[in-house]
Coordinates of C-alpha atoms and ligand atoms in Angstrom, one line a residue:
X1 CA -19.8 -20.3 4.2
X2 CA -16.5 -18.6 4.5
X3 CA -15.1 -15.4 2.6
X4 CA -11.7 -14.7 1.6
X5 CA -10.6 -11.7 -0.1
X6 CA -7.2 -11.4 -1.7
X7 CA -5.3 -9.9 -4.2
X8 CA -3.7 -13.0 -6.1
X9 CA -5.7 -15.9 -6.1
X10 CA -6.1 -16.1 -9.3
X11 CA -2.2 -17.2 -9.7
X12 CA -3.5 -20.1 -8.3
X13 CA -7.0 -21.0 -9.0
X14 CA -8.7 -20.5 -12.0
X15 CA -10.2 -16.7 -12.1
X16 CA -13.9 -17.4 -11.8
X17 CA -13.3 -21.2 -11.4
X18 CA -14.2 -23.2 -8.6
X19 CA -12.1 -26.4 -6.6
X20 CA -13.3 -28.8 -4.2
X21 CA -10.7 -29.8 -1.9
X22 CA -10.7 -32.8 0.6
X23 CA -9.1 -33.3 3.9
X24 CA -10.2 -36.2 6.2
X25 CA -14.2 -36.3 5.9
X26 CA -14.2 -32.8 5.1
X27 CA -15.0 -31.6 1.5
X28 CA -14.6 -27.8 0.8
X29 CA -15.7 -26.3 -2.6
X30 CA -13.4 -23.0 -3.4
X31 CA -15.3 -20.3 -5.6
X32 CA -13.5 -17.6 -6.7
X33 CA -14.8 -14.4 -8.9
X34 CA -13.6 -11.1 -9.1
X35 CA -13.5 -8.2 -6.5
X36 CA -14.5 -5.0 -6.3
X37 CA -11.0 -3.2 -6.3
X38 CA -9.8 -2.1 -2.4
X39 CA -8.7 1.2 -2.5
X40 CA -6.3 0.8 0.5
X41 CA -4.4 -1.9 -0.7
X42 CA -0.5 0.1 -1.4
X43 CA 0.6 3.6 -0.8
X44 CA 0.7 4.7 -4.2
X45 CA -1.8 3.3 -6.8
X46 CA -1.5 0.6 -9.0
X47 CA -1.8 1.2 -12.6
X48 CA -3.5 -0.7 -14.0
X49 CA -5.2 -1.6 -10.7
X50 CA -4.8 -4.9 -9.0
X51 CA -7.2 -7.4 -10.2
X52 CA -9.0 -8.9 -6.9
X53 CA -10.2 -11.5 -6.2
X54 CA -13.2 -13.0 -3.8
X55 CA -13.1 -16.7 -2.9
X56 CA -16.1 -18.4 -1.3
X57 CA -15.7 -21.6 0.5
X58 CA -18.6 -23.9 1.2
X59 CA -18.1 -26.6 3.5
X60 CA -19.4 -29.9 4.5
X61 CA -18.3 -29.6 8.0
X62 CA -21.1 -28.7 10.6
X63 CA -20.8 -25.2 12.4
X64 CA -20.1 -25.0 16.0
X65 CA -22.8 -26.6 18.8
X66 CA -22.8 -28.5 21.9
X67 CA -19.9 -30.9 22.0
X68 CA -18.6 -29.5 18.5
X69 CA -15.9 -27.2 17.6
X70 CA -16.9 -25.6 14.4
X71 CA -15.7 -26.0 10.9
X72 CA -12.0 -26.6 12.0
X73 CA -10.6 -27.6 8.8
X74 CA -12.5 -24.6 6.8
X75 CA -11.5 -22.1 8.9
X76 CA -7.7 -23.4 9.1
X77 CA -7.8 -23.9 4.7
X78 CA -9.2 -20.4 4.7
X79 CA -6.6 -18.9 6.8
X80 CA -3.9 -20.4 4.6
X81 CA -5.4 -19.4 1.5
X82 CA -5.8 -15.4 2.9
X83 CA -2.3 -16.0 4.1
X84 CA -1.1 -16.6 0.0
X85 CA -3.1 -14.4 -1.4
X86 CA -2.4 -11.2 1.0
X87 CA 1.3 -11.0 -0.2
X88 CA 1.8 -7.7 -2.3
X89 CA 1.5 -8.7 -6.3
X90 CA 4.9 -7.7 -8.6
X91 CA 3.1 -5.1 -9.8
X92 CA 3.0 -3.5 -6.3
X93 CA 6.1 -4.3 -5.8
X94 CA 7.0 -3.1 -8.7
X95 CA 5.4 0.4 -7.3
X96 CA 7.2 0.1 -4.1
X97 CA 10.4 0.2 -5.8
X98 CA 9.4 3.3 -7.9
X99 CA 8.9 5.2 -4.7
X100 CA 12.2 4.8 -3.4
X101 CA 14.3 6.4 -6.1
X102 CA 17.2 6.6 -4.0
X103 CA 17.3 3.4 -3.0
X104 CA 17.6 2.3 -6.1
X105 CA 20.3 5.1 -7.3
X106 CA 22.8 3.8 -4.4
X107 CA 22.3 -0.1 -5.9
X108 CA 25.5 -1.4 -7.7
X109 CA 27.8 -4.2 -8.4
X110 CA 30.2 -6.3 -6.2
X111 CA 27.9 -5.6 -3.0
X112 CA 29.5 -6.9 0.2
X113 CA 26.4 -7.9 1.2
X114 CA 26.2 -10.3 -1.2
X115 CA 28.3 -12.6 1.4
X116 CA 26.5 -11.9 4.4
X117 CA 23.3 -12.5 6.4
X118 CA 21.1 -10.0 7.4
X119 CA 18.4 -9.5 10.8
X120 CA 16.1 -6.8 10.0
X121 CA 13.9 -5.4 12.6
X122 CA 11.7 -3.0 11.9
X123 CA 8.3 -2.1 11.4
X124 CA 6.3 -4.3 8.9
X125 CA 5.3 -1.1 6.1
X126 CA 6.2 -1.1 2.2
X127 CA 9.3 0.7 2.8
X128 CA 10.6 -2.2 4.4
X129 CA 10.1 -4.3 1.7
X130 CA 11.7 -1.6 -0.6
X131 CA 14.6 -1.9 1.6
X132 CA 14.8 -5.9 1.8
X133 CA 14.4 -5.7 -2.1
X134 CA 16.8 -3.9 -2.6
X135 CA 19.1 -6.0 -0.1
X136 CA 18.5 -8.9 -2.4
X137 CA 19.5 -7.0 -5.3
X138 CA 22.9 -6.2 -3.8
X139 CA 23.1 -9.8 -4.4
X140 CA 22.4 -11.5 -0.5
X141 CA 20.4 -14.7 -1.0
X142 CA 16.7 -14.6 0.4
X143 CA 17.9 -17.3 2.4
X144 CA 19.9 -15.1 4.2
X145 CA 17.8 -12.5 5.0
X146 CA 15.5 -12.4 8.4
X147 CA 12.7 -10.2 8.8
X148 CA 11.5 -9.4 12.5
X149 CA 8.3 -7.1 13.0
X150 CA 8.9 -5.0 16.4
X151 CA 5.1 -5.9 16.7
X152 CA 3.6 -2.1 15.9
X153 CA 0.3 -2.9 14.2
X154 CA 1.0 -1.0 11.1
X155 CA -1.5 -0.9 8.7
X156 CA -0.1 -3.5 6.3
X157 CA 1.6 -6.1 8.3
X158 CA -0.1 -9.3 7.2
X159 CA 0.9 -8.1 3.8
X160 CA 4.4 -7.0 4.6
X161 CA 4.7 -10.5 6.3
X162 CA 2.9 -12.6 3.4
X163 CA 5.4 -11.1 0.9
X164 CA 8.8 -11.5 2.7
X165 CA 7.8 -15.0 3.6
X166 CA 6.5 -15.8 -0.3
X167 CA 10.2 -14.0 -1.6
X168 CA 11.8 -17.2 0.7
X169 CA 12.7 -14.7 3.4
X170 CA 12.5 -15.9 7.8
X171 CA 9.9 -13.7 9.1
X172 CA 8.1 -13.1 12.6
X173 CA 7.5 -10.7 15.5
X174 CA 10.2 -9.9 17.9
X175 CA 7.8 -7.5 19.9
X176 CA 9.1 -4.4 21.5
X177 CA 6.6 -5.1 24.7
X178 CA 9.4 -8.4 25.5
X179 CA 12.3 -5.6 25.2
X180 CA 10.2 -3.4 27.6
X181 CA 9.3 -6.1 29.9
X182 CA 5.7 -5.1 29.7
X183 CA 5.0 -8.4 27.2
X184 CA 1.9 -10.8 27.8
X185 CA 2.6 -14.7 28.8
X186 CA 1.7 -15.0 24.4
X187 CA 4.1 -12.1 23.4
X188 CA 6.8 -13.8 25.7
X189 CA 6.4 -17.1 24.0
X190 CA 6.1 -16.1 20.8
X191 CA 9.6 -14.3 20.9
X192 CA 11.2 -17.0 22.5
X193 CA 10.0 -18.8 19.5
X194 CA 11.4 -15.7 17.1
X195 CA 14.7 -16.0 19.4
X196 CA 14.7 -19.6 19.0
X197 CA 14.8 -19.0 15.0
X198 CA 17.5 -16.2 14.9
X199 CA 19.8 -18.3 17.2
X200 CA 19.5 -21.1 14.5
X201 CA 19.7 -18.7 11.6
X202 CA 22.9 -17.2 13.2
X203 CA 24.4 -20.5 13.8
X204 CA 23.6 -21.5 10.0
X205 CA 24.9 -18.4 8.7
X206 CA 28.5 -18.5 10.8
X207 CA 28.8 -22.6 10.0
X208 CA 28.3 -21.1 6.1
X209 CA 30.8 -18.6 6.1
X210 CA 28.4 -15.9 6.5
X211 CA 29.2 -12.8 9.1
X212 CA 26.0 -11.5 10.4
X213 CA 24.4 -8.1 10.5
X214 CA 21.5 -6.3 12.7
X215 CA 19.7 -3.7 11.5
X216 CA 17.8 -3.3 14.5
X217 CA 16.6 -0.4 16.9
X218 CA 18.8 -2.4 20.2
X219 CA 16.4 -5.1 20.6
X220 CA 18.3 -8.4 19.0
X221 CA 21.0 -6.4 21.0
X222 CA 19.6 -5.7 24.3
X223 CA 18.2 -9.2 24.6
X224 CA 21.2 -11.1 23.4
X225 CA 23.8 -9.3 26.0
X226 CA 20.8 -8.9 28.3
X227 CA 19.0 -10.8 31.0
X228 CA 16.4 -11.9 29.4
X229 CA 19.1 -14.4 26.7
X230 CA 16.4 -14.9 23.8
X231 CA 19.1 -14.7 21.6
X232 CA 22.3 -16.4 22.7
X233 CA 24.1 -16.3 19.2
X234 CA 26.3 -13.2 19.0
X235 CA 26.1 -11.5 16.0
X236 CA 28.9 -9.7 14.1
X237 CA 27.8 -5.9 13.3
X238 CA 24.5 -3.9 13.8
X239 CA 23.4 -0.7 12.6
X240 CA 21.3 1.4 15.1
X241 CA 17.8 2.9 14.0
X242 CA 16.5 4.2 17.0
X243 CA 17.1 6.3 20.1
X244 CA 15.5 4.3 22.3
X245 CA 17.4 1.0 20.9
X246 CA 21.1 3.2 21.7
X247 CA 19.9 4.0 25.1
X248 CA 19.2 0.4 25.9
X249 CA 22.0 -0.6 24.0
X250 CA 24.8 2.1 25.7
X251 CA 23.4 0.9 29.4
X252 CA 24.5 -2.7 28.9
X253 CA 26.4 -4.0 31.2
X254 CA 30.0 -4.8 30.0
X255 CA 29.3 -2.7 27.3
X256 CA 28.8 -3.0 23.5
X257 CA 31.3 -5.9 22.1
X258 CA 30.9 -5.0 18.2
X259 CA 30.9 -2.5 16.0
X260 CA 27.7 -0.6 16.2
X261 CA 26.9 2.4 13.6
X262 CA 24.4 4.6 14.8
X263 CA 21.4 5.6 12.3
X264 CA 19.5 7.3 15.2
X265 CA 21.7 10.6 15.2
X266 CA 23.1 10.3 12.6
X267 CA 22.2 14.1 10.4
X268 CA 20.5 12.4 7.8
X269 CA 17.9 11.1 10.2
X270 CA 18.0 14.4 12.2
X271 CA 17.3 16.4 9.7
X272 CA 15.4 14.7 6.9
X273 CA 13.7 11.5 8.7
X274 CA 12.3 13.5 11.7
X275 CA 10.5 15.7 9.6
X276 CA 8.3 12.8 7.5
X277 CA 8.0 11.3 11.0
X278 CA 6.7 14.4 12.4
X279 CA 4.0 14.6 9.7
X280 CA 2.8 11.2 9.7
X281 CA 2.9 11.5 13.8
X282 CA 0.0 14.5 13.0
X283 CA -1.7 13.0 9.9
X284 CA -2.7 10.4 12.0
X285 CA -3.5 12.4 15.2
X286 CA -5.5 14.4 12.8
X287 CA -7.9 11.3 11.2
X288 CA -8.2 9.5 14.9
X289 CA -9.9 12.7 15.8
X290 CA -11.6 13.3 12.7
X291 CA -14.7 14.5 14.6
X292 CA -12.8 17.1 17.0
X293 CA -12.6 20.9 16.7
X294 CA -8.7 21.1 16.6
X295 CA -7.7 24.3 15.4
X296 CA -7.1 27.2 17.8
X297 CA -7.4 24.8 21.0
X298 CA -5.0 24.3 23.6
X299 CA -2.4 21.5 23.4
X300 CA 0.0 20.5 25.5
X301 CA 3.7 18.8 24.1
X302 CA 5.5 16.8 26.8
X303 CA 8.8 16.8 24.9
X304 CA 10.8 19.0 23.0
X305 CA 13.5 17.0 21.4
X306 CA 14.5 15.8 18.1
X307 CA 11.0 15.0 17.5
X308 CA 8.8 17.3 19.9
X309 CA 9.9 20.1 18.5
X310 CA 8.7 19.0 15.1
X311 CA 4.9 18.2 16.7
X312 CA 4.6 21.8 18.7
X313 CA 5.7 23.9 15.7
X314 CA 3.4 21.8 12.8
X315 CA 0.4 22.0 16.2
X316 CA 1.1 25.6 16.5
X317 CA 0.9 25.7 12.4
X318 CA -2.5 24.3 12.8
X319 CA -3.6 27.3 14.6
X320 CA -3.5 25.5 18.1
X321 CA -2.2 27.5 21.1
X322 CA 0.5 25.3 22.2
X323 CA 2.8 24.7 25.7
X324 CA 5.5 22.4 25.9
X325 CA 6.7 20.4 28.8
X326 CA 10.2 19.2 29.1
X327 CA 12.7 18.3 32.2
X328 CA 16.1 19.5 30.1
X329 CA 16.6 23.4 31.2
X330 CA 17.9 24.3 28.1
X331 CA 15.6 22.4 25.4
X332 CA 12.8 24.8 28.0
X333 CA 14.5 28.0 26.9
X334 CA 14.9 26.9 23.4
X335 CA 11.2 26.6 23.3
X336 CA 10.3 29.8 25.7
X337 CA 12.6 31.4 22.9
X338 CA 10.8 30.2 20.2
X339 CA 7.1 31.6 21.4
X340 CA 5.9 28.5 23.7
X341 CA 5.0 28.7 26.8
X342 CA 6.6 26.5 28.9
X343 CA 6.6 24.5 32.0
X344 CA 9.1 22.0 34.1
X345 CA 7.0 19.4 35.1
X346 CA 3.2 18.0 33.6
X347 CA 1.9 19.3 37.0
X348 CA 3.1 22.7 36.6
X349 CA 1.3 22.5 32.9
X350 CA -1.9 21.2 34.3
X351 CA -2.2 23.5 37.1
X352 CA -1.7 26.5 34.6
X353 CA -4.3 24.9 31.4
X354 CA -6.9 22.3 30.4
X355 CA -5.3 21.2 27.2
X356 CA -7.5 19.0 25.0
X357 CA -4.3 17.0 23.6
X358 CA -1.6 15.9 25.1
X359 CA 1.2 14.9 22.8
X360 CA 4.2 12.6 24.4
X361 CA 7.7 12.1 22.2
X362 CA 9.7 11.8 25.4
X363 CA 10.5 8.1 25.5
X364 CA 10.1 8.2 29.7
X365 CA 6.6 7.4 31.3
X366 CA 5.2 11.1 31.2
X367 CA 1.8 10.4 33.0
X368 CA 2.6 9.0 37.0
X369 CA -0.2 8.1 39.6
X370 CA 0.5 11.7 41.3
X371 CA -0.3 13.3 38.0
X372 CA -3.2 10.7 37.0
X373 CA -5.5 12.9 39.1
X374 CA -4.5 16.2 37.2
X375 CA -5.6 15.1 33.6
X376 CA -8.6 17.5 32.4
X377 CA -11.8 15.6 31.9
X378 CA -12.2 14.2 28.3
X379 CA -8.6 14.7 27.8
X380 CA -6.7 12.6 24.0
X381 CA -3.7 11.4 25.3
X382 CA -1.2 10.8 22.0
X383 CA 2.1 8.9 22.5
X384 CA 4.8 8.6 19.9
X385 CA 6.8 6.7 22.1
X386 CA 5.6 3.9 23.6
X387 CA 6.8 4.7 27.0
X388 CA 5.2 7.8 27.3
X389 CA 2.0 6.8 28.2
X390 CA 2.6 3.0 29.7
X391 CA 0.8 3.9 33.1
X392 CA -2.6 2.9 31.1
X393 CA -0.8 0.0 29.4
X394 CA 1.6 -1.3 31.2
X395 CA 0.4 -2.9 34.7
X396 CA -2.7 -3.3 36.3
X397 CA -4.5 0.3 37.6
X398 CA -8.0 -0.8 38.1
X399 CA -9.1 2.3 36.0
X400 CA -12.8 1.0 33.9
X401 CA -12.0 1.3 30.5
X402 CA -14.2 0.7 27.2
X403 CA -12.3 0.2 23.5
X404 CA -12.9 2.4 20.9
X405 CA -11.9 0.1 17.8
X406 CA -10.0 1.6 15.4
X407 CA -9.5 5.1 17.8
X408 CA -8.0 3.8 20.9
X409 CA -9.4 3.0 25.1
X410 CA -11.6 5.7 27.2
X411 CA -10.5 5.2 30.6
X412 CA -12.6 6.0 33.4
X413 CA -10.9 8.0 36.5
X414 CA -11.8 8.8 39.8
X415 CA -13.9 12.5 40.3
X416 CA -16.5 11.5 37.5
X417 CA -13.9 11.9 34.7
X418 CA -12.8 10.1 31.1
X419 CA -9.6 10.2 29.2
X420 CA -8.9 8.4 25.7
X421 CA -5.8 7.6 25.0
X422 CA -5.9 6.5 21.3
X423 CA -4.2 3.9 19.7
X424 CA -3.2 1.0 21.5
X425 CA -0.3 3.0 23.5
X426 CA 2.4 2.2 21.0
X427 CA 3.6 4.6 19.1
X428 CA 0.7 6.0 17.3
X429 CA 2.0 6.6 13.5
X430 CA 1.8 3.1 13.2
X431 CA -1.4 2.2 14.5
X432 CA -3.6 0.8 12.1
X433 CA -1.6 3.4 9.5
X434 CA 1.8 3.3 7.0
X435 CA 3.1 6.0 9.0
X436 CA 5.6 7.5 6.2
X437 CA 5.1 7.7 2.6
X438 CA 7.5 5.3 0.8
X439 CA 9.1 8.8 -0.6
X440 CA 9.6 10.9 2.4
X441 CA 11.9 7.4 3.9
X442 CA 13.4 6.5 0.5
X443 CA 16.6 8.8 1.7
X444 CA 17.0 7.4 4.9
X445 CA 16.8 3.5 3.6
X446 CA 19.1 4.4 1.2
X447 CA 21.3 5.7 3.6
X448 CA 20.9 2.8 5.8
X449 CA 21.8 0.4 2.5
X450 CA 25.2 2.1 1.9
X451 CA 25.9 2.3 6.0
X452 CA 25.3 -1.7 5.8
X453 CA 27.3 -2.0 2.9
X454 CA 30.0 0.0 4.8
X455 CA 29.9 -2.1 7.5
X456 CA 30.5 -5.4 5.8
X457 CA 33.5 -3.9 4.2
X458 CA 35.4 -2.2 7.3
X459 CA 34.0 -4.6 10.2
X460 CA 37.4 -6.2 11.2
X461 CA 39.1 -2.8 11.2
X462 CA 36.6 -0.9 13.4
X463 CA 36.6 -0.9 17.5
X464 CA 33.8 -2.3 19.1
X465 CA 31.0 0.7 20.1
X466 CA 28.6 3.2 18.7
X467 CA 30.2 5.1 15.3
X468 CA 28.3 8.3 14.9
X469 CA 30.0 10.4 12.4
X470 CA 31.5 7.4 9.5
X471 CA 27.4 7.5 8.5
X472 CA 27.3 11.0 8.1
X473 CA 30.5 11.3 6.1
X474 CA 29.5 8.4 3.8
X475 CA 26.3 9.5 3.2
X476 CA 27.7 13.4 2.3
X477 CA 30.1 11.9 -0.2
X478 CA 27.5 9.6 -1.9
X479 CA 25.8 12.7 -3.9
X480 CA 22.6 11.3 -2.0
X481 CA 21.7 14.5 -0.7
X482 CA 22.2 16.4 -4.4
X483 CA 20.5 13.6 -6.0
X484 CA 17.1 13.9 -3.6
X485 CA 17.3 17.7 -3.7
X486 CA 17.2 17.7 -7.3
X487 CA 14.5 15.0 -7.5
X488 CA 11.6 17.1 -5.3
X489 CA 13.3 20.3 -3.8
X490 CA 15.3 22.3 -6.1
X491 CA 12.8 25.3 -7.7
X492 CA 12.1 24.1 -11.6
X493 CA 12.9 20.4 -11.3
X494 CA 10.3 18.1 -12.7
X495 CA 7.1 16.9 -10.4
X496 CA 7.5 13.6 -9.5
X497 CA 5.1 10.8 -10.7
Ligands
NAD1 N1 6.8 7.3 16.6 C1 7.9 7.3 15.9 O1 7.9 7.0 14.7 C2 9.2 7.7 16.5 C3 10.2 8.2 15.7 C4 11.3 8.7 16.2 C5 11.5 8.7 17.6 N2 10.5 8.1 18.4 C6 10.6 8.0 19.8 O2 10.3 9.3 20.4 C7 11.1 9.5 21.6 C8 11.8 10.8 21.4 O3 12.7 10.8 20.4 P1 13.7 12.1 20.1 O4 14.6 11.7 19.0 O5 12.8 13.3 19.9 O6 14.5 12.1 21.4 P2 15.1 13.4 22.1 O7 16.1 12.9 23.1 O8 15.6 14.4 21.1 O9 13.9 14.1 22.8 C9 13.3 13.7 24.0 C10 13.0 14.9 24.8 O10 12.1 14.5 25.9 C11 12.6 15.2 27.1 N3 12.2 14.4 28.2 C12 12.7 13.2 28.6 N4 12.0 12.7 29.7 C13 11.0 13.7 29.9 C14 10.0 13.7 30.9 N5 9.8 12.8 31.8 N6 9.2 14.8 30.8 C15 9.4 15.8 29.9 N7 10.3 15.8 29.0 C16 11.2 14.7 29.0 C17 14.1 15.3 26.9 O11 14.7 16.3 27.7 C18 14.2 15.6 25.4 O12 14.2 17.0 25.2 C19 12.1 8.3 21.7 O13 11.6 7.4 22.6 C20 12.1 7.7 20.3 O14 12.4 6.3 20.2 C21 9.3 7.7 17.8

């Protein structure tokens, strides 16, 4: 007996009916009857709820034994009828869209992106479907539109992937650990597959008439100018989400050949993205060590950028005592000046404190195998950017480790000692979690809609290279800014619903 819960199944079997499907020899009898409700199924609830559904599948094939595989056929049908039913219902689409006011308040008519195809890579969450929505409301075919997951395991990804492929979308995993060069043989092959399909949806797009865009974070970018070749079809314009996808994307060699505009700095990620990253970053530091005395302990922030900063003052909020670490002289004063203590180097730190956290948002390996031996015993090791933290993940170190599903690894290290580093390494707001609420990055897709929009229009007149300031200027003169102030910021404007 197999079980199969899902949100839909009843648009296509009877609610509390039953089927009996055949394949070869194999009969399997589909029951389906309602579901308690799962709480966790969107961000925001559903009202009414969702309707669930549980189907049951018996089956006549025999279960697994000597010289037998196991109910093949059963477990395949039951993969492909999880696979329909996980895709988010309208009604939660519906709800996605509701979150992201501004998205919708930038949508209007005679789009430009209405003649062109689209690569999205991003993380699979609900704001990314508000965003693709959206896209297809400016009038680009779903056809046209590609969806790539950078392979974070976000809370919601089969759903996320479900949906784009149901709404006729390409979707698949173009993993940041191929981009990285850390990937496994199966993450290799499965993004040469992935580069296999965006070459052919390039091709099809250019032999259509249709000019290309990338909204990426330098991956497509990196790999197509790269060594590596996964994708060999140039593209015609990208838009830039992350910093880590500019620096890979300013060191190529021979430099960048289109016109790239850059999300990552721009002031409307700076200063209104970072902060709802920031928050999610410590939400979920906060539930992964849900049985940990935080407050008032000692923590130690390798990083004080864009980002950094943001973790040491909401730790230092919390009550924690906190020291930051950073190799840039004058990010060090700024944070001696505002009240941390500070150090040059994670030795340095070490030597000084036993910190019960370390925090990394540097996006360069922070732990080495000289520092390795300095970590304090039972040490949490929290990395927001994957590099941070790679000596665990990256390459074989012989250090005995145990998982901790759902929290993270507990290595083992030399001198009797144990550090966890939780999550799987990756950036940790989007382990197993959303990361953002579907508000708090309803500003910045919006933004990101009228930069693409921009793009298609003035492609043939801009230089090749990263444009920094054309998305800050657009998105001051859109009103976006009054229009999100006066939504949740300004004192005596309406509550939100
Ligand atoms: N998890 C997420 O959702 C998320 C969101 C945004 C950015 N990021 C990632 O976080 C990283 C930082 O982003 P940012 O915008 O804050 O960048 P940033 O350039 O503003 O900050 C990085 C800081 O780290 C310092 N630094 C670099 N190498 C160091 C080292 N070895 N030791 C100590 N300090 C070092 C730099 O001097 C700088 O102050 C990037 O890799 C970025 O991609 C993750």
């Amino acid at each position: 007996m197999t079980e199969v819960l899902g949100g839909s199944f009843t648009d296509r079997l009877s609610a509390e009916g039953s089927l009996v499907l055949a394949s070869g020899g194999t009969l399997v009898e589909v029951h389906v009857a309602d579901s308690p409700v799962d709480p966790s199924a969107t961000l925001d609830p559903v009202c009414p709820a969702v309707a669930r559904s549980r189907a049951v599948l018996l089956s006549s094939e025999a279960p697994p034994g000597p010289g037998r595989a196991g109910p093949v056929v059963t477990r395949e049908f039951a993969e492909r009828l999880r696979h329909c039913a996980v895709a988010y219902t309208e009604a939660e689409l519906d709800s996605i869209t509701h979150a992201m006011p501004m998205l919708e308040s930038v949508l209007g008519d005679d789009s430009p992106l209405a003649g062109w195809a689209l690569i999205f890579r991003d993380h699979f969450v609900e704001n990314s479907v508000g965003f693709l929505r959206a896209v297809e409301r400016c009038g680009m075919p779903p056809e046209w539109i590609f969806a790539l997951s950078k392979g974070d395991k976000t809370a919601h990804r089969d759903r996320v992937h479900a949906t784009f492929l149901r709404r006729g979308y390409s979707s698949g995993v173009l993993d940041n650990s191929v981009i990285n060069r850390t990937a496994t043989v199966a993450e290799l092959e499965e993004a040469r597959a992935s580069g296999a399909a965006v070459d052919r949806f390039i091709h099809r797009a250019h032999q259509s008439g249709r000019r290309v865009l990338v909204v990426d974070d330098g991956g497509l970018l990196a790999q197509g100018l790269g060594s590596n070749h996964l994708v060999e079809e140039a593209v015609d314009a990208a838009l830039e989400l992350t910093v880590s996808g500019l620096k890979r994307i300013e060191g190529l060699p021979g430099g960048v050949t289109i016109p790239v505009f850059n999300m990552a700095r721009s002031a409307l990620k700076a200063t209104i993205g970072y902060n709802e990253i920031a928050d999610s970053c410590l939400r979920r530091v906060r539930v992964l060590l849900a049985g940990q005395k935080v407050i008032g302990r000692s923590v130690l922030c390798v990083g004080f950028g864009t980002l950094g900063r943001r973790l040491a003052l909401g730790l230092r909020a919390l009550g924690c005592s906190v020291a930051v670490v950073d190799t840039d002289i004058i990010t060090l004063i700024r944070a001696a000046e505002e009240g941390f203590a500070t150090h040059r180097s994670l030795a340095a730190a070490l030597e000084r404190d036993q910190p019960f956290l370390i925090a990394g948002s540097t996006g360069d390996r922070v732990v080495s195998p000289d520092t390795l031996p300095l970590l304090p015993d039972g040490v949490f090791l929290a990395g927001f950017a994957t590099k941070d933290f790679s000596l665990f993940t990256d390459q074989p170190h012989g250090l005995p480790q145990v998982a901790l599903p759902g929290v993270g690894v507990r290595y083992r290290l030399p001198g009797d000692r144990e550090v966890t580093l939780l999550g799987d390494g990756r950036s940790l707001n989007l382990f197993e979690y959303e990361g953002i609420p579907n508000r708090g990055y309803d500003l910045y897709r919006a933004g990101t809609l009228l930069a693409a929009e921009e793009m298609c229009r003035r492609c043939e007149e801009l230089e090749p290279g990263v444009h920094t300031t054309i998305v800050d200027e657009l998105v001051g003169r859109s009103g976006l800014y009054e229009r999100y102030y006066a939504r949740y910021l300004a004192s005596g404007e309406r509550a939100d619903v």
